[in-house]
Amino acid sequence: MADPRKGPSQRQLRIGEEIRHAISDILFRNEIHNPLLETISVTVSEVRISPDLKNATVFVEPLAGSGNPTKLIAMLNDQGTPIRKLIGKHLIL
């Protein structure tokens, strides 16, 4: 069993960075096709992966006050399934 005091493994960090880059590309290219998301610049600051690599927590915020953070998170949560499908197409592990 992994020691809870230890940080994330190299694999968790690498996969987190791959997912962060994929989400950034998806949002930059407006692949979600949500008119509200097209008007907001989004910063993807970090992705944390669970030790079993099944769950990821993505940390985002609007860039330079270009939108309401609560509204942005709600919009991204609503688009969760399409974002997951697009991430699957972008990732090569």
Tab-separated table of C-alpha atoms in Angstrom:
chain	number	residue	atom	x	y	z
A	1	MET	CA	0.000	0.000	0.000
A	2	ALA	CA	1.260	3.487	-0.882
A	3	ASP	CA	2.364	5.844	1.854
A	4	PRO	CA	-0.183	8.742	2.016
A	5	ARG	CA	2.574	11.182	3.011
A	6	LYS	CA	4.425	10.651	-0.257
A	7	GLY	CA	3.673	12.858	-3.222
A	8	PRO	CA	2.333	11.691	-6.556
A	9	SER	CA	4.334	9.185	-8.567
A	10	GLN	CA	6.197	10.076	-11.754
A	11	ARG	CA	3.484	8.341	-13.776
A	12	GLN	CA	0.730	10.369	-12.092
A	13	LEU	CA	2.619	13.602	-12.793
A	14	ARG	CA	3.303	12.688	-16.418
A	15	ILE	CA	-0.278	11.664	-17.160
A	16	GLY	CA	-1.562	14.773	-15.360
A	17	GLU	CA	0.582	16.958	-17.616
A	18	GLU	CA	-0.621	15.094	-20.731
A	19	ILE	CA	-4.245	15.650	-19.707
A	20	ARG	CA	-3.552	19.318	-18.892
A	21	HIS	CA	-2.071	19.881	-22.353
A	22	ALA	CA	-4.959	18.033	-24.010
A	23	ILE	CA	-7.590	20.113	-22.180
A	24	SER	CA	-5.716	23.326	-22.986
A	25	ASP	CA	-5.649	22.405	-26.680
A	26	ILE	CA	-9.337	21.469	-26.658
A	27	LEU	CA	-10.323	24.781	-25.082
A	28	PHE	CA	-7.938	26.806	-27.266
A	29	ARG	CA	-9.320	25.288	-30.472
A	30	ASN	CA	-12.964	25.610	-29.303
A	31	GLU	CA	-13.568	21.909	-29.976
A	32	ILE	CA	-16.437	21.851	-27.458
A	33	HIS	CA	-18.588	24.198	-29.581
A	34	ASN	CA	-20.151	26.004	-26.636
A	35	PRO	CA	-20.777	29.680	-27.506
A	36	LEU	CA	-20.357	30.767	-23.885
A	37	LEU	CA	-16.987	29.020	-23.542
A	38	GLU	CA	-15.760	30.651	-26.757
A	39	THR	CA	-15.963	34.076	-25.099
A	40	ILE	CA	-13.910	33.122	-22.010
A	41	SER	CA	-10.144	32.574	-21.956
A	42	VAL	CA	-9.407	29.681	-19.614
A	43	THR	CA	-6.216	28.772	-17.768
A	44	VAL	CA	-5.738	25.105	-16.925
A	45	SER	CA	-3.307	25.365	-14.032
A	46	GLU	CA	-3.041	21.782	-12.777
A	47	VAL	CA	-4.399	18.263	-13.127
A	48	ARG	CA	-4.148	15.872	-10.189
A	49	ILE	CA	-4.500	12.161	-10.853
A	50	SER	CA	-5.617	9.568	-8.298
A	51	PRO	CA	-3.089	6.820	-7.476
A	52	ASP	CA	-5.116	4.253	-9.452
A	53	LEU	CA	-5.114	6.650	-12.485
A	54	LYS	CA	-8.917	6.435	-12.789
A	55	ASN	CA	-9.884	9.926	-11.634
A	56	ALA	CA	-8.499	13.352	-12.391
A	57	THR	CA	-9.178	16.706	-10.794
A	58	VAL	CA	-8.660	19.649	-13.144
A	59	PHE	CA	-7.955	23.119	-11.769
A	60	VAL	CA	-9.110	25.925	-14.071
A	61	GLU	CA	-9.747	29.634	-13.826
A	62	PRO	CA	-10.733	32.392	-16.228
A	63	LEU	CA	-7.732	34.261	-17.563
A	64	ALA	CA	-7.368	37.915	-16.505
A	65	GLY	CA	-10.895	38.257	-15.148
A	66	SER	CA	-12.548	37.307	-18.450
A	67	GLY	CA	-15.427	35.598	-16.675
A	68	ASN	CA	-17.025	34.406	-13.478
A	69	PRO	CA	-15.114	31.380	-12.069
A	70	THR	CA	-18.264	29.751	-10.673
A	71	LYS	CA	-20.054	30.066	-13.999
A	72	LEU	CA	-17.000	28.709	-15.854
A	73	ILE	CA	-16.794	25.617	-13.648
A	74	ALA	CA	-20.524	24.982	-14.076
A	75	MET	CA	-20.192	25.234	-17.877
A	76	LEU	CA	-17.215	22.859	-17.936
A	77	ASN	CA	-19.001	20.372	-15.665
A	78	ASP	CA	-21.989	20.427	-18.036
A	79	GLN	CA	-19.633	19.587	-20.917
A	80	GLY	CA	-17.891	16.767	-19.005
A	81	THR	CA	-18.772	13.889	-21.328
A	82	PRO	CA	-17.731	15.620	-24.579
A	83	ILE	CA	-14.511	16.829	-22.943
A	84	ARG	CA	-13.672	13.286	-21.768
A	85	LYS	CA	-14.227	11.939	-25.297
A	86	LEU	CA	-11.999	14.632	-26.802
A	87	ILE	CA	-9.282	13.982	-24.211
A	88	GLY	CA	-9.365	10.304	-25.168
A	89	LYS	CA	-8.730	11.250	-28.802
A	90	HIS	CA	-5.845	13.590	-27.892
A	91	LEU	CA	-3.984	11.336	-25.439
A	92	ILE	CA	-1.336	8.877	-26.481
A	93	LEU	CA	-0.114	6.969	-23.426
